[in-house]
Amino acid sequence: VHLIILTNAHVADEASAIERAIPPGRFTQAEVRHVGGLQHPFELTWAHKPIIANEFSHNGDTHLIYVEDDIMTPPEAFGYWVKHRPALDRRGLIPGFVRVERAHASGVLFATDQMRPTQLDYARMVRVAGWTFTNLNSSYVGSFILDRALADEYVASRSFSLAGSAAVKANWGVRERAAMGLCFENVPRFFWSRLVVPFHRKTLQVPGFAHVTHAPANYANDPASDLARIRVDGMLLPPSLRHYARERGRTVRRLLGSSVARFSGRPEV
């Protein structure tokens, strides 16, 4: 494993502290790179893009994992991603994760980025290797994984650039778009993201191997925060006939609007 840490720390002591924090013998190669010339500190989250385009694409490595500095991706999460990637790829989808953190007082595990539970919809479910996969309401997890094929697709996409990504997801900020990867590129019909997470059909629980951890857990332990308010064990709601009918009605209206626009010469909404 080749570890690259990108920092905009200007003080030598800070850079040295980062280097000392790297566990000895854990990585085949580890380096800390200073990033300068940023117009805003948030742009540090985009500094890994040249590594994808100019190094990963040519150095023989098989996978690249981008994580923000407070995200933990355990080995079992990477193993799950590798295992299910081929089958989901045949459906145009990518294995996804849910970012979690634990409340200290209660021990309850919360979904960091889910602002409300996800209402399951049969049209957005696929069955793979004994698990059912679906989109979550929010696809953001502060990280992504690429293999070489996905890296090539990513480099060629609008989501790869700071300006282009704004056209893909205008309501996400600079840091959030840096971590969205191929979330919203070439999304299959009925899905709203390429990223899907597994869950058990009977219990509606997302297995632990599809969790990545927000290490500070500051949102779950801040009563004033809007994040980390949805419990992981209540994150998925069972499909309902009313919800299914409403979603199919929206789909029909979109298709009819698209057809009218094509035949009338009006731009599609």
Coordinates of C-alpha atoms in Angstrom, one line a residue:
V1 CA 0.0 0.0 0.0
H2 CA 1.3 3.4 -1.0
L3 CA 0.1 6.2 1.3
I4 CA 0.1 9.8 0.2
I5 CA -1.0 12.5 2.6
L6 CA -1.6 15.9 1.2
T7 CA -1.4 18.9 3.5
N8 CA -1.2 22.7 3.2
A9 CA 0.6 23.0 6.6
H10 CA 3.2 25.7 6.3
V11 CA 5.0 25.0 9.6
A12 CA 7.7 22.4 9.6
D13 CA 6.6 21.1 13.0
E14 CA 3.1 20.4 11.7
A15 CA 4.4 18.4 8.7
S16 CA 6.8 16.5 11.0
A17 CA 3.9 15.7 13.4
I18 CA 2.0 14.2 10.4
E19 CA 5.0 12.1 9.4
R20 CA 5.4 10.8 13.0
A21 CA 1.7 9.8 13.1
I22 CA 2.2 7.3 10.3
P23 CA 2.5 3.8 11.8
P24 CA 5.9 2.4 11.0
G25 CA 5.9 -0.7 8.8
R26 CA 2.2 -0.4 7.9
F27 CA 2.8 0.8 4.3
T28 CA 5.2 -0.2 1.6
Q29 CA 5.7 3.5 0.9
A30 CA 4.4 6.6 2.8
E31 CA 4.9 10.2 2.0
V32 CA 3.6 13.6 3.0
R33 CA 3.3 16.2 0.2
H34 CA 2.9 19.9 0.8
V35 CA 0.3 21.6 -1.5
G36 CA 0.8 25.3 -2.1
G37 CA -0.8 28.0 -4.2
L38 CA -4.4 27.4 -3.1
Q39 CA -6.9 30.2 -3.6
H40 CA -8.8 28.8 -0.7
P41 CA -8.0 26.1 1.9
F42 CA -11.0 24.1 0.7
E43 CA -9.2 23.5 -2.6
L44 CA -6.8 21.2 -0.8
T45 CA -9.5 18.5 -1.2
W46 CA -9.0 18.7 -5.0
A47 CA -5.2 18.3 -4.8
H48 CA -5.4 14.5 -5.3
K49 CA -6.8 14.8 -8.8
P50 CA -3.4 15.0 -10.6
I51 CA -2.3 11.9 -8.7
I52 CA -5.2 10.0 -10.2
A53 CA -4.6 11.4 -13.7
N54 CA -0.8 11.4 -13.8
E55 CA 0.4 8.7 -11.3
F56 CA -2.3 6.1 -10.6
S57 CA -3.1 5.7 -14.3
H58 CA 0.5 4.8 -15.0
N59 CA 2.1 3.2 -11.9
G60 CA 0.7 -0.3 -12.0
D61 CA -1.4 0.1 -8.8
T62 CA -4.8 -1.6 -8.9
H63 CA -6.9 0.6 -6.7
L64 CA -7.0 4.1 -5.3
I65 CA -8.8 5.2 -2.2
Y66 CA -9.5 8.8 -1.5
V67 CA -10.5 9.7 2.0
E68 CA -10.9 13.0 3.9
D69 CA -8.6 13.2 6.9
D70 CA -11.1 12.0 9.5
I71 CA -12.6 9.0 7.6
M72 CA -11.7 5.4 8.5
T73 CA -12.1 2.7 5.8
P74 CA -11.5 -0.7 7.4
P75 CA -10.1 -3.6 5.4
E76 CA -13.4 -5.4 5.3
A77 CA -15.0 -2.4 3.6
F78 CA -12.4 -2.5 0.9
G79 CA -12.9 -6.3 0.6
Y80 CA -16.6 -5.8 0.2
W81 CA -16.1 -3.2 -2.5
V82 CA -13.7 -5.4 -4.5
K83 CA -16.0 -8.5 -4.1
H84 CA -19.2 -6.8 -5.4
R85 CA -17.7 -4.4 -7.9
P86 CA -17.9 -6.8 -11.0
A87 CA -21.6 -7.8 -10.5
L88 CA -22.7 -4.2 -9.8
D89 CA -20.7 -2.9 -12.7
R90 CA -22.8 -5.1 -15.1
R91 CA -25.8 -3.0 -13.9
G92 CA -23.9 0.3 -14.2
L93 CA -23.6 0.6 -10.5
I94 CA -20.8 1.0 -7.9
P95 CA -20.6 -0.4 -4.4
G96 CA -21.3 2.4 -1.9
F97 CA -21.0 3.0 1.8
V98 CA -22.8 4.7 4.7
R99 CA -20.7 7.0 6.9
V100 CA -21.4 6.3 10.5
E101 CA -20.5 7.7 14.0
R102 CA -21.5 6.7 17.5
A103 CA -23.0 8.8 20.3
H104 CA -20.8 8.5 23.4
A105 CA -23.6 8.6 26.0
S106 CA -26.1 6.1 24.4
G107 CA -23.8 4.1 22.2
V108 CA -26.2 4.5 19.4
L109 CA -24.8 4.4 15.8
F110 CA -26.0 7.2 13.6
A111 CA -25.8 7.7 9.8
T112 CA -23.7 10.9 9.5
D113 CA -25.0 12.2 6.2
Q114 CA -28.6 10.9 6.0
M115 CA -31.0 13.8 6.8
R116 CA -34.0 11.5 6.7
P117 CA -34.7 7.8 6.3
T118 CA -34.6 6.3 2.8
Q119 CA -38.0 5.0 1.6
L120 CA -37.2 1.8 -0.3
D121 CA -38.5 1.6 -3.9
Y122 CA -38.5 -1.7 -5.8
A123 CA -37.4 0.1 -9.0
R124 CA -34.1 1.1 -7.2
M125 CA -33.2 -2.3 -5.9
V126 CA -30.9 -5.0 -7.3
R127 CA -30.2 -8.4 -5.9
V128 CA -26.5 -9.4 -5.9
A129 CA -24.8 -12.3 -4.0
G130 CA -27.6 -12.7 -1.4
W131 CA -27.8 -8.9 -0.7
T132 CA -30.2 -6.3 -1.9
F133 CA -28.6 -3.0 -3.0
T134 CA -30.2 0.4 -3.2
N135 CA -29.5 4.1 -3.2
L136 CA -29.5 6.1 0.0
N137 CA -31.0 9.5 0.1
S138 CA -27.6 11.0 0.4
S139 CA -24.6 9.5 -1.5
Y140 CA -22.0 11.6 0.3
V141 CA -19.4 9.7 2.5
G142 CA -16.3 11.9 2.2
S143 CA -14.4 9.2 0.3
F144 CA -14.4 7.0 -2.8
I145 CA -12.6 4.0 -4.3
L146 CA -11.5 3.6 -7.9
D147 CA -10.1 0.8 -9.9
R148 CA -8.3 1.5 -13.1
A149 CA -11.4 1.3 -15.3
L150 CA -13.3 3.7 -13.0
A151 CA -10.3 6.0 -12.8
D152 CA -10.2 6.4 -16.6
E153 CA -13.9 7.1 -16.6
Y154 CA -13.5 9.6 -13.8
V155 CA -10.7 11.5 -15.4
A156 CA -12.7 11.9 -18.6
S157 CA -15.9 13.1 -16.7
R158 CA -17.1 16.5 -15.7
S159 CA -17.0 15.5 -12.1
F160 CA -13.2 15.4 -12.2
S161 CA -12.7 19.2 -12.4
L162 CA -13.7 21.8 -9.9
A163 CA -15.6 23.8 -12.5
G164 CA -17.2 20.9 -14.3
S165 CA -18.4 19.2 -11.1
A166 CA -20.4 22.3 -10.2
A167 CA -22.5 21.7 -13.3
V168 CA -23.1 18.1 -12.2
K169 CA -24.0 18.8 -8.6
A170 CA -24.5 22.5 -8.1
N171 CA -25.9 22.2 -4.5
W172 CA -22.8 20.5 -3.2
G173 CA -19.9 22.5 -1.9
V174 CA -16.3 22.5 -3.1
R175 CA -15.2 19.8 -0.5
E176 CA -18.2 17.7 -1.1
R177 CA -17.8 17.6 -4.9
A178 CA -14.2 16.7 -4.5
A179 CA -15.3 13.4 -2.8
M180 CA -18.3 12.6 -5.0
G181 CA -16.3 10.6 -7.6
L182 CA -18.6 9.1 -10.2
C183 CA -21.7 9.3 -8.0
F184 CA -23.7 11.2 -10.6
E185 CA -22.1 10.2 -13.9
N186 CA -23.9 7.7 -16.2
V187 CA -26.5 6.9 -13.6
P188 CA -28.8 3.9 -14.6
R189 CA -32.5 4.5 -15.2
F190 CA -34.6 4.8 -12.0
F191 CA -31.5 5.3 -9.8
W192 CA -30.4 8.7 -8.6
S193 CA -26.8 7.8 -8.0
R194 CA -24.3 5.2 -9.2
L195 CA -23.5 4.3 -5.6
V196 CA -25.7 1.6 -3.9
V197 CA -25.4 0.0 -0.5
P198 CA -26.3 -3.5 0.5
F199 CA -29.0 -4.4 3.1
H200 CA -30.7 -7.5 4.4
R201 CA -34.1 -7.8 2.8
K202 CA -35.9 -9.0 6.0
T203 CA -34.2 -6.8 8.7
L204 CA -33.5 -3.7 6.4
Q205 CA -30.1 -3.4 8.0
V206 CA -27.0 -2.3 6.2
P207 CA -24.1 -4.7 7.2
G208 CA -21.1 -3.4 9.0
F209 CA -18.7 -4.1 6.1
A210 CA -20.5 -1.3 4.2
H211 CA -19.8 1.2 6.9
V212 CA -17.0 3.8 6.9
T213 CA -16.5 5.7 10.2
H214 CA -16.4 9.4 10.8
A215 CA -13.8 9.2 13.5
P216 CA -14.4 12.5 15.4
A217 CA -18.1 11.6 15.9
N218 CA -18.7 15.3 16.6
Y219 CA -22.0 15.5 14.9
A220 CA -23.6 12.6 16.8
N221 CA -22.4 14.2 20.0
D222 CA -23.6 17.7 19.2
P223 CA -27.3 18.2 20.0
A224 CA -27.4 21.3 17.8
S225 CA -26.1 19.5 14.7
D226 CA -28.4 18.7 11.8
L227 CA -26.2 15.8 10.8
A228 CA -26.1 12.3 12.4
R229 CA -29.7 12.4 13.6
I230 CA -30.8 9.3 11.8
R231 CA -30.1 6.0 13.5
V232 CA -28.4 3.4 11.3
D233 CA -30.8 0.7 12.5
G234 CA -33.8 2.9 11.3
M235 CA -32.2 4.3 8.2
L236 CA -34.3 2.2 5.7
L237 CA -38.1 2.2 5.5
P238 CA -39.9 -0.7 3.8
P239 CA -41.5 -0.1 0.3
S240 CA -45.0 1.1 0.3
L241 CA -47.6 0.9 -2.5
R242 CA -48.4 4.6 -2.1
H243 CA -44.8 5.6 -2.4
Y244 CA -44.4 3.2 -5.4
A245 CA -47.4 4.8 -7.2
R246 CA -46.2 8.3 -6.5
E247 CA -42.7 7.6 -7.9
R248 CA -44.0 5.8 -11.0
G249 CA -46.3 8.8 -11.6
R250 CA -43.4 11.2 -11.5
T251 CA -41.5 9.0 -13.9
V252 CA -44.4 8.9 -16.3
R253 CA -44.7 12.7 -16.1
R254 CA -41.0 13.1 -16.8
L255 CA -41.2 10.8 -19.8
L256 CA -44.3 12.6 -21.2
G257 CA -42.7 16.0 -20.7
S258 CA -39.5 14.8 -22.5
S259 CA -41.6 13.4 -25.5
V260 CA -43.6 16.7 -25.8
A261 CA -40.4 18.7 -25.7
R262 CA -38.8 16.6 -28.5
F263 CA -41.9 16.9 -30.8
S264 CA -42.6 20.5 -30.1
G265 CA -39.0 21.7 -30.3
R266 CA -39.2 23.1 -26.8
P267 CA -36.2 22.5 -24.5
E268 CA -36.7 19.8 -21.9
V269 CA -37.2 20.9 -18.3

